Amino acid sequence: MESKGIESAEYKYMGALFAVEYNEYISAIKDIEANGQTITVKGANGYPVCKQNPAVQTKQAAFKNIMEIVKQSGLSPKSAKDINGSKEDENAEVLKKFLQG
């Protein structure tokens, strides 16, 4: 990762963040599988009310954070190209000149 401009300490920190978010994501999925997308709770008037399971929002937030970490660390195709873009452009230019003779 250092070759991509990411320092070792930053990489470890991002790895730790990824692990935390991944754990949140998996925990939320397990909660949703066990309890469903909606849960029934007692409303203000004492009657049962159907609400979205809070794990649904947790899962969505964790997924968003995971994708951001992936982008920031250059692990998505687009972010990898952005990080390595100039090197790839140089390589493409050299290849183009070679093929043209």
One Martini backbone bead per residue (centre of mass of N, CA, C, O) as a GRO file, in nm:
protein
  101
    1MET     BB    1   0.053   0.065  -0.015
    2GLU     BB    2   0.290   0.261  -0.026
    3SER     BB    3   0.290   0.270  -0.343
    4LYS     BB    4  -0.005   0.432  -0.316
    5GLY     BB    5   0.037   0.649  -0.068
    6ILE     BB    6   0.010   0.460   0.189
    7GLU     BB    7   0.062   0.442   0.499
    8SER     BB    8   0.098   0.209   0.737
    9ALA     BB    9  -0.074   0.342   0.962
   10GLU     BB   10  -0.318   0.400   0.781
   11TYR     BB   11  -0.371   0.108   0.700
   12LYS     BB   12  -0.427   0.001   0.985
   13TYR     BB   13  -0.660   0.192   1.048
   14MET     BB   14  -0.840   0.106   0.809
   15GLY     BB   15  -0.852  -0.191   0.891
   16ALA     BB   16  -0.992  -0.144   1.161
   17LEU     BB   17  -1.240  -0.002   1.050
   18PHE     BB   18  -1.331  -0.231   0.871
   19ALA     BB   19  -1.373  -0.441   1.097
   20VAL     BB   20  -1.590  -0.287   1.249
   21GLU     BB   21  -1.794  -0.254   1.015
   22TYR     BB   22  -1.819  -0.555   0.947
   23ASN     BB   23  -1.930  -0.639   1.221
   24GLU     BB   24  -2.183  -0.464   1.208
   25TYR     BB   25  -2.298  -0.587   0.950
   26ILE     BB   26  -2.320  -0.883   1.048
   27SER     BB   27  -2.491  -0.828   1.300
   28ALA     BB   28  -2.730  -0.706   1.146
   29ILE     BB   29  -2.796  -0.950   0.972
   30LYS     BB   30  -2.854  -1.144   1.208
   31ASP     BB   31  -3.084  -0.978   1.328
   32ILE     BB   32  -3.267  -0.982   1.077
   33GLU     BB   33  -3.287  -1.291   1.056
   34ALA     BB   34  -3.413  -1.325   1.350
   35ASN     BB   35  -3.633  -1.052   1.346
   36GLY     BB   36  -3.641  -0.885   1.101
   37GLN     BB   37  -3.726  -0.583   0.944
   38THR     BB   38  -3.950  -0.598   1.158
   39ILE     BB   39  -4.100  -0.473   1.461
   40THR     BB   40  -4.271  -0.521   1.769
   41VAL     BB   41  -4.415  -0.260   1.961
   42LYS     BB   42  -4.505  -0.055   2.213
   43GLY     BB   43  -4.702   0.194   2.222
   44ALA     BB   44  -4.829   0.474   2.373
   45ASN     BB   45  -5.124   0.316   2.390
   46GLY     BB   46  -5.027  -0.011   2.414
   47TYR     BB   47  -5.006  -0.090   2.130
   48PRO     BB   48  -4.905  -0.247   1.868
   49VAL     BB   49  -4.606  -0.168   1.673
   50CYS     BB   50  -4.470  -0.133   1.355
   51LYS     BB   51  -4.115  -0.145   1.300
   52GLN     BB   52  -3.811  -0.080   1.218
   53ASN     BB   53  -3.531  -0.230   1.236
   54PRO     BB   54  -3.237  -0.095   1.350
   55ALA     BB   55  -3.049  -0.290   1.181
   56VAL     BB   56  -3.103  -0.170   0.905
   57GLN     BB   57  -2.951   0.099   0.950
   58THR     BB   58  -2.685  -0.024   1.039
   59LYS     BB   59  -2.627  -0.175   0.776
   60GLN     BB   60  -2.627   0.072   0.587
   61ALA     BB   61  -2.401   0.231   0.731
   62ALA     BB   62  -2.180   0.015   0.716
   63PHE     BB   63  -2.174  -0.011   0.408
   64LYS     BB   64  -2.097   0.280   0.350
   65ASN     BB   65  -1.830   0.271   0.511
   66ILE     BB   66  -1.697   0.043   0.357
   67MET     BB   67  -1.695   0.183   0.078
   68GLU     BB   68  -1.519   0.421   0.170
   69ILE     BB   69  -1.273   0.258   0.251
   70VAL     BB   70  -1.225   0.129  -0.023
   71LYS     BB   71  -1.178   0.395  -0.172
   72GLN     BB   72  -0.948   0.518   0.014
   73SER     BB   73  -0.758   0.244  -0.039
   74GLY     BB   74  -0.782   0.150  -0.353
   75LEU     BB   75  -0.999  -0.114  -0.397
   76SER     BB   76  -1.128   0.015  -0.624
   77PRO     BB   77  -1.117   0.064  -0.951
   78LYS     BB   78  -1.137   0.375  -0.945
   79SER     BB   79  -0.937   0.437  -0.711
   80ALA     BB   80  -0.697   0.292  -0.837
   81LYS     BB   81  -0.684   0.477  -1.084
   82ASP     BB   82  -0.646   0.742  -0.931
   83ILE     BB   83  -0.379   0.656  -0.793
   84ASN     BB   84  -0.248   0.520  -1.080
   85GLY     BB   85  -0.303   0.699  -1.330
   86SER     BB   86  -0.028   0.817  -1.425
   87LYS     BB   87   0.112   0.544  -1.467
   88GLU     BB   88  -0.092   0.433  -1.675
   89ASP     BB   89  -0.057   0.661  -1.879
   90GLU     BB   90   0.242   0.609  -1.933
   91ASN     BB   91   0.212   0.314  -2.024
   92ALA     BB   92   0.020   0.372  -2.259
   93GLU     BB   93   0.215   0.555  -2.416
   94VAL     BB   94   0.441   0.352  -2.457
   95LEU     BB   95   0.268   0.141  -2.604
   96LYS     BB   96   0.179   0.321  -2.835
   97LYS     BB   97   0.462   0.380  -2.948
   98PHE     BB   98   0.542   0.087  -2.998
   99LEU     BB   99   0.303   0.014  -3.196
  100GLN     BB  100   0.379   0.251  -3.405
  101GLY     BB  101   0.719   0.246  -3.418
   0.00000   0.00000   0.00000
